[in-house]
PDB file of C-alpha atoms in Angstrom:
ATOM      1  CA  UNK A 292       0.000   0.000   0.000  1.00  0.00           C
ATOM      2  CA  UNK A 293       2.751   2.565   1.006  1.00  0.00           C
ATOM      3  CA  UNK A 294       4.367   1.696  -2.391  1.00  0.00           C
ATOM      4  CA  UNK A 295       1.520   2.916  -4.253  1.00  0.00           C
ATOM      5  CA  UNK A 296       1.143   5.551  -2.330  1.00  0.00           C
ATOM      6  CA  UNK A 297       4.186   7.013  -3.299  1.00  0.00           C
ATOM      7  CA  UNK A 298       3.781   6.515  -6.853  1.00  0.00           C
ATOM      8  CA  UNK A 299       6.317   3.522  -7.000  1.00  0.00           C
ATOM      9  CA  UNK A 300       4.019   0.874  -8.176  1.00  0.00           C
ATOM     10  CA  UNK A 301       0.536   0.704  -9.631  1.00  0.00           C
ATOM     11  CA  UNK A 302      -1.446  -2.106 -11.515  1.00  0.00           C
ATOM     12  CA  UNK A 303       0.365  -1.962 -14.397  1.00  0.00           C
ATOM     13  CA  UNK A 304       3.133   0.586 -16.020  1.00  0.00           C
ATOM     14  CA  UNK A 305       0.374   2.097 -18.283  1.00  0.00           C
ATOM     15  CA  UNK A 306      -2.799   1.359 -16.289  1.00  0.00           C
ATOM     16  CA  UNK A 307      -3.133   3.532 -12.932  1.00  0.00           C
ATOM     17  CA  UNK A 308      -5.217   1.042 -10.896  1.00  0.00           C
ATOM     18  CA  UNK A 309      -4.538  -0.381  -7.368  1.00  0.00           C
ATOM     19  CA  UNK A 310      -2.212  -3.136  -7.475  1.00  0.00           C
ATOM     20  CA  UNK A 311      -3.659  -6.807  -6.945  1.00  0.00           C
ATOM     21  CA  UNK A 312      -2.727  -7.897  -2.863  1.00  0.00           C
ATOM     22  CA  UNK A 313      -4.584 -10.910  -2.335  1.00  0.00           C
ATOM     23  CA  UNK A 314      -3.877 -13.986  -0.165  1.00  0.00           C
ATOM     24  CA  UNK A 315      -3.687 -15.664  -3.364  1.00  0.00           C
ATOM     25  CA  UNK A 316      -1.860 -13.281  -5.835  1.00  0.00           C
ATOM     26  CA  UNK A 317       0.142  -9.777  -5.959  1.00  0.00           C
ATOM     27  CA  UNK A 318       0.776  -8.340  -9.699  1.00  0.00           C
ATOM     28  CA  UNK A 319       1.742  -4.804  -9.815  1.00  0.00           C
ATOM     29  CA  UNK A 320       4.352  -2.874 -12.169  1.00  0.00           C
ATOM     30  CA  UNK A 321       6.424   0.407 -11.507  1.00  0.00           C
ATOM     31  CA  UNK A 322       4.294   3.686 -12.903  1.00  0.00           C
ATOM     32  CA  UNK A 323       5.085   5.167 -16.211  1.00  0.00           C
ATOM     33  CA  UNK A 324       8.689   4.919 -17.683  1.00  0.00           C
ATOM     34  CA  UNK A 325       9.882   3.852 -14.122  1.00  0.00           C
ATOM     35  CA  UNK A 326       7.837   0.088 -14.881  1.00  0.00           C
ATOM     36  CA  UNK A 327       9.391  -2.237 -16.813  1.00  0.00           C
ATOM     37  CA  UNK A 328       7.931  -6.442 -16.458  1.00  0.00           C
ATOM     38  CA  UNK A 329       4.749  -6.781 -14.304  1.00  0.00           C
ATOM     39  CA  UNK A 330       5.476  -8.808 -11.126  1.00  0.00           C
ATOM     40  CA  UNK A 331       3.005 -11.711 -10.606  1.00  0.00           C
ATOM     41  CA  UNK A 332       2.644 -14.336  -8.342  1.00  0.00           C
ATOM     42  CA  UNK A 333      -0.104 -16.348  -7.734  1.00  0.00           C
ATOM     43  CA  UNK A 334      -0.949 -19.778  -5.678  1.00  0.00           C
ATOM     44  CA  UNK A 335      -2.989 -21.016  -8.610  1.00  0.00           C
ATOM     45  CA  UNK A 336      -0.421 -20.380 -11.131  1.00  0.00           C
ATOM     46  CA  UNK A 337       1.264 -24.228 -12.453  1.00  0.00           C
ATOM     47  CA  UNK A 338       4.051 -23.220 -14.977  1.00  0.00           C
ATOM     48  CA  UNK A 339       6.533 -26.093 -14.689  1.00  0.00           C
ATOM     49  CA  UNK A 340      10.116 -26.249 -15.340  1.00  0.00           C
ATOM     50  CA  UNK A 341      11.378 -29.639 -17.485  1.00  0.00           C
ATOM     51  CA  UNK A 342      12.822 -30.369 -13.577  1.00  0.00           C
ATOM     52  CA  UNK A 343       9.154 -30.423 -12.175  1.00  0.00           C
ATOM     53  CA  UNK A 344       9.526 -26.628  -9.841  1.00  0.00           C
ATOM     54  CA  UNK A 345       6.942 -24.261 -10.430  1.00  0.00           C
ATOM     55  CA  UNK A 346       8.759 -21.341 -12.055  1.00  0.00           C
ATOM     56  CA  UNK A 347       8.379 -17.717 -12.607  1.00  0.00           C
ATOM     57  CA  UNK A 348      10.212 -14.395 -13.465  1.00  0.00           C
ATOM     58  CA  UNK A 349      10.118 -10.929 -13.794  1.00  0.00           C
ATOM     59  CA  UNK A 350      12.882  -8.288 -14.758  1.00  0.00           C
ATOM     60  CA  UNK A 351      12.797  -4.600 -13.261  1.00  0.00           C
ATOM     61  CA  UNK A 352      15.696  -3.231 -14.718  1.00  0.00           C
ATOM     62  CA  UNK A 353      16.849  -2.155 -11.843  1.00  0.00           C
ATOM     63  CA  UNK A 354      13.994   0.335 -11.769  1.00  0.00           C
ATOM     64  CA  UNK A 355      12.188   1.937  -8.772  1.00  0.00           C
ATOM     65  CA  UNK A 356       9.650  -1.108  -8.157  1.00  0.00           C
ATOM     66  CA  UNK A 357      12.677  -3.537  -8.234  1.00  0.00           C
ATOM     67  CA  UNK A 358      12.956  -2.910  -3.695  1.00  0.00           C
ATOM     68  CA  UNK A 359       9.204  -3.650  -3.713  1.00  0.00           C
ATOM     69  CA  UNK A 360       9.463  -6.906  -6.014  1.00  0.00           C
ATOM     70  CA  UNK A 361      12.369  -7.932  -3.624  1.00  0.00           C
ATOM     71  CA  UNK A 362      10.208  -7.273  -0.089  1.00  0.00           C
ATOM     72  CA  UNK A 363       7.853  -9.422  -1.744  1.00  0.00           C
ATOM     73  CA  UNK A 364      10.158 -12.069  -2.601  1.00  0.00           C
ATOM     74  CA  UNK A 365      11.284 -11.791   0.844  1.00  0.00           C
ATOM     75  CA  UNK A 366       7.746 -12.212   2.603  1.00  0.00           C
ATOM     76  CA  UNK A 367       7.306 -15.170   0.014  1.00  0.00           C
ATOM     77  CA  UNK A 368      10.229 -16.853   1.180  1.00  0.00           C
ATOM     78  CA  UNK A 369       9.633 -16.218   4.580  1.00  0.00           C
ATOM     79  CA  UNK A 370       6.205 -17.609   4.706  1.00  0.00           C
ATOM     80  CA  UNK A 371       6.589 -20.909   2.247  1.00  0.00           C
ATOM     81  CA  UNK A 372      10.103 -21.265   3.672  1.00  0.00           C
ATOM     82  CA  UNK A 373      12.248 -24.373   2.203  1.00  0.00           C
ATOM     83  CA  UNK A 374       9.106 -24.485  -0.698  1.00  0.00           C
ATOM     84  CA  UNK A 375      10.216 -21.210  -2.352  1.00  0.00           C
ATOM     85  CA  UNK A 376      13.666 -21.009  -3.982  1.00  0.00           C
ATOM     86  CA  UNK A 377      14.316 -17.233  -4.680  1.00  0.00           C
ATOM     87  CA  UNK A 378      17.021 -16.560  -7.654  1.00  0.00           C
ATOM     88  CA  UNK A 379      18.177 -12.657  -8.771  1.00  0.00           C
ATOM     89  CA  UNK A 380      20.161 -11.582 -11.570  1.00  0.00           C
ATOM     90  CA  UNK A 381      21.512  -9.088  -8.523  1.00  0.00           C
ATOM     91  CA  UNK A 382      23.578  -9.763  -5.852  1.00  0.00           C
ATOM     92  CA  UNK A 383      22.017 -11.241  -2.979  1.00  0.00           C
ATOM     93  CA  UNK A 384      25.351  -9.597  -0.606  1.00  0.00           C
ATOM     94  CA  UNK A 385      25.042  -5.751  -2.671  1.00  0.00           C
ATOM     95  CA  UNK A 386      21.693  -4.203  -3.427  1.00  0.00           C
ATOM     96  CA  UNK A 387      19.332  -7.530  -1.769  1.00  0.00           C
ATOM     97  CA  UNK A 388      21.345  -6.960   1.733  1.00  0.00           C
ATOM     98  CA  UNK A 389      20.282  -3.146   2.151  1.00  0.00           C
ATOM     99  CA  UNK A 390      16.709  -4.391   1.816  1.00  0.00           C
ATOM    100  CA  UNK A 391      16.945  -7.891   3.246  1.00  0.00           C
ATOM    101  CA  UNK A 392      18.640  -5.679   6.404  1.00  0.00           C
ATOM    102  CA  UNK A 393      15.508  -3.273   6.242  1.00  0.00           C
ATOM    103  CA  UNK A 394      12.662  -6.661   6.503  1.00  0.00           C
ATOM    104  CA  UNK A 395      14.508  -7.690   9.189  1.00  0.00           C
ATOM    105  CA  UNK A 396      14.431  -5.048  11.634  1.00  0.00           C
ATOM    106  CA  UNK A 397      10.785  -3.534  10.121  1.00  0.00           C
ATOM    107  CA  UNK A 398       9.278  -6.958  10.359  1.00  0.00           C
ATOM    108  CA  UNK A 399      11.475  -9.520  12.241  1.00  0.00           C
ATOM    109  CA  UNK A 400      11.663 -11.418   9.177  1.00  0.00           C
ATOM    110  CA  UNK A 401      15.300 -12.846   8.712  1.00  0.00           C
ATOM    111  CA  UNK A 402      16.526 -13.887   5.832  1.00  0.00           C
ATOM    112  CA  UNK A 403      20.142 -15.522   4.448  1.00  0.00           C
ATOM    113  CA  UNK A 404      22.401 -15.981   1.838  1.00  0.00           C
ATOM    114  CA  UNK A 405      23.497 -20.164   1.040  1.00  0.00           C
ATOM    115  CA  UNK A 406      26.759 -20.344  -1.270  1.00  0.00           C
ATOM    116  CA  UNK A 407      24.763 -21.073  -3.928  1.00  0.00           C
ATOM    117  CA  UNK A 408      23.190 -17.540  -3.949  1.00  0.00           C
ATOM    118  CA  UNK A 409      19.840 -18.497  -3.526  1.00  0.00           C
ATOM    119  CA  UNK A 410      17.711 -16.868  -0.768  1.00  0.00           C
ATOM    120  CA  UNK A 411      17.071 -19.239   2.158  1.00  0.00           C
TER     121      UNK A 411
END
Protein backbone atom coordinates (compact mmCIF):
# COMPACT_ATOMS: atom_id res chain seq x y z
CA UNK A 1 0.00 0.00 0.00
CA UNK A 2 2.75 2.56 1.01
CA UNK A 3 4.37 1.70 -2.39
CA UNK A 4 1.52 2.92 -4.25
CA UNK A 5 1.14 5.55 -2.33
CA UNK A 6 4.19 7.01 -3.30
CA UNK A 7 3.78 6.52 -6.85
CA UNK A 8 6.32 3.52 -7.00
CA UNK A 9 4.02 0.87 -8.18
CA UNK A 10 0.54 0.70 -9.63
CA UNK A 11 -1.45 -2.11 -11.51
CA UNK A 12 0.37 -1.96 -14.40
CA UNK A 13 3.13 0.59 -16.02
CA UNK A 14 0.37 2.10 -18.28
CA UNK A 15 -2.80 1.36 -16.29
CA UNK A 16 -3.13 3.53 -12.93
CA UNK A 17 -5.22 1.04 -10.90
CA UNK A 18 -4.54 -0.38 -7.37
CA UNK A 19 -2.21 -3.14 -7.47
CA UNK A 20 -3.66 -6.81 -6.94
CA UNK A 21 -2.73 -7.90 -2.86
CA UNK A 22 -4.58 -10.91 -2.33
CA UNK A 23 -3.88 -13.99 -0.17
CA UNK A 24 -3.69 -15.66 -3.36
CA UNK A 25 -1.86 -13.28 -5.83
CA UNK A 26 0.14 -9.78 -5.96
CA UNK A 27 0.78 -8.34 -9.70
CA UNK A 28 1.74 -4.80 -9.82
CA UNK A 29 4.35 -2.87 -12.17
CA UNK A 30 6.42 0.41 -11.51
CA UNK A 31 4.29 3.69 -12.90
CA UNK A 32 5.09 5.17 -16.21
CA UNK A 33 8.69 4.92 -17.68
CA UNK A 34 9.88 3.85 -14.12
CA UNK A 35 7.84 0.09 -14.88
CA UNK A 36 9.39 -2.24 -16.81
CA UNK A 37 7.93 -6.44 -16.46
CA UNK A 38 4.75 -6.78 -14.30
CA UNK A 39 5.48 -8.81 -11.13
CA UNK A 40 3.01 -11.71 -10.61
CA UNK A 41 2.64 -14.34 -8.34
CA UNK A 42 -0.10 -16.35 -7.73
CA UNK A 43 -0.95 -19.78 -5.68
CA UNK A 44 -2.99 -21.02 -8.61
CA UNK A 45 -0.42 -20.38 -11.13
CA UNK A 46 1.26 -24.23 -12.45
CA UNK A 47 4.05 -23.22 -14.98
CA UNK A 48 6.53 -26.09 -14.69
CA UNK A 49 10.12 -26.25 -15.34
CA UNK A 50 11.38 -29.64 -17.48
CA UNK A 51 12.82 -30.37 -13.58
CA UNK A 52 9.15 -30.42 -12.17
CA UNK A 53 9.53 -26.63 -9.84
CA UNK A 54 6.94 -24.26 -10.43
CA UNK A 55 8.76 -21.34 -12.06
CA UNK A 56 8.38 -17.72 -12.61
CA UNK A 57 10.21 -14.39 -13.46
CA UNK A 58 10.12 -10.93 -13.79
CA UNK A 59 12.88 -8.29 -14.76
CA UNK A 60 12.80 -4.60 -13.26
CA UNK A 61 15.70 -3.23 -14.72
CA UNK A 62 16.85 -2.15 -11.84
CA UNK A 63 13.99 0.33 -11.77
CA UNK A 64 12.19 1.94 -8.77
CA UNK A 65 9.65 -1.11 -8.16
CA UNK A 66 12.68 -3.54 -8.23
CA UNK A 67 12.96 -2.91 -3.70
CA UNK A 68 9.20 -3.65 -3.71
CA UNK A 69 9.46 -6.91 -6.01
CA UNK A 70 12.37 -7.93 -3.62
CA UNK A 71 10.21 -7.27 -0.09
CA UNK A 72 7.85 -9.42 -1.74
CA UNK A 73 10.16 -12.07 -2.60
CA UNK A 74 11.28 -11.79 0.84
CA UNK A 75 7.75 -12.21 2.60
CA UNK A 76 7.31 -15.17 0.01
CA UNK A 77 10.23 -16.85 1.18
CA UNK A 78 9.63 -16.22 4.58
CA UNK A 79 6.21 -17.61 4.71
CA UNK A 80 6.59 -20.91 2.25
CA UNK A 81 10.10 -21.26 3.67
CA UNK A 82 12.25 -24.37 2.20
CA UNK A 83 9.11 -24.49 -0.70
CA UNK A 84 10.22 -21.21 -2.35
CA UNK A 85 13.67 -21.01 -3.98
CA UNK A 86 14.32 -17.23 -4.68
CA UNK A 87 17.02 -16.56 -7.65
CA UNK A 88 18.18 -12.66 -8.77
CA UNK A 89 20.16 -11.58 -11.57
CA UNK A 90 21.51 -9.09 -8.52
CA UNK A 91 23.58 -9.76 -5.85
CA UNK A 92 22.02 -11.24 -2.98
CA UNK A 93 25.35 -9.60 -0.61
CA UNK A 94 25.04 -5.75 -2.67
CA UNK A 95 21.69 -4.20 -3.43
CA UNK A 96 19.33 -7.53 -1.77
CA UNK A 97 21.35 -6.96 1.73
CA UNK A 98 20.28 -3.15 2.15
CA UNK A 99 16.71 -4.39 1.82
CA UNK A 100 16.95 -7.89 3.25
CA UNK A 101 18.64 -5.68 6.40
CA UNK A 102 15.51 -3.27 6.24
CA UNK A 103 12.66 -6.66 6.50
CA UNK A 104 14.51 -7.69 9.19
CA UNK A 105 14.43 -5.05 11.63
CA UNK A 106 10.78 -3.53 10.12
CA UNK A 107 9.28 -6.96 10.36
CA UNK A 108 11.47 -9.52 12.24
CA UNK A 109 11.66 -11.42 9.18
CA UNK A 110 15.30 -12.85 8.71
CA UNK A 111 16.53 -13.89 5.83
CA UNK A 112 20.14 -15.52 4.45
CA UNK A 113 22.40 -15.98 1.84
CA UNK A 114 23.50 -20.16 1.04
CA UNK A 115 26.76 -20.34 -1.27
CA UNK A 116 24.76 -21.07 -3.93
CA UNK A 117 23.19 -17.54 -3.95
CA UNK A 118 19.84 -18.50 -3.53
CA UNK A 119 17.71 -16.87 -0.77
CA UNK A 120 17.07 -19.24 2.16
Amino acid sequence: QEAFEKGIIQYESDNPQTPIVTQEMVRFNGVGENGHETFYYSVKDRYKTNEGDYFSFCKTAEKPYDEVVMKVLIVLKWALRDSFKVKSDGCFLGEWSKVRDKMAIKYGISTFVSQKLVLG
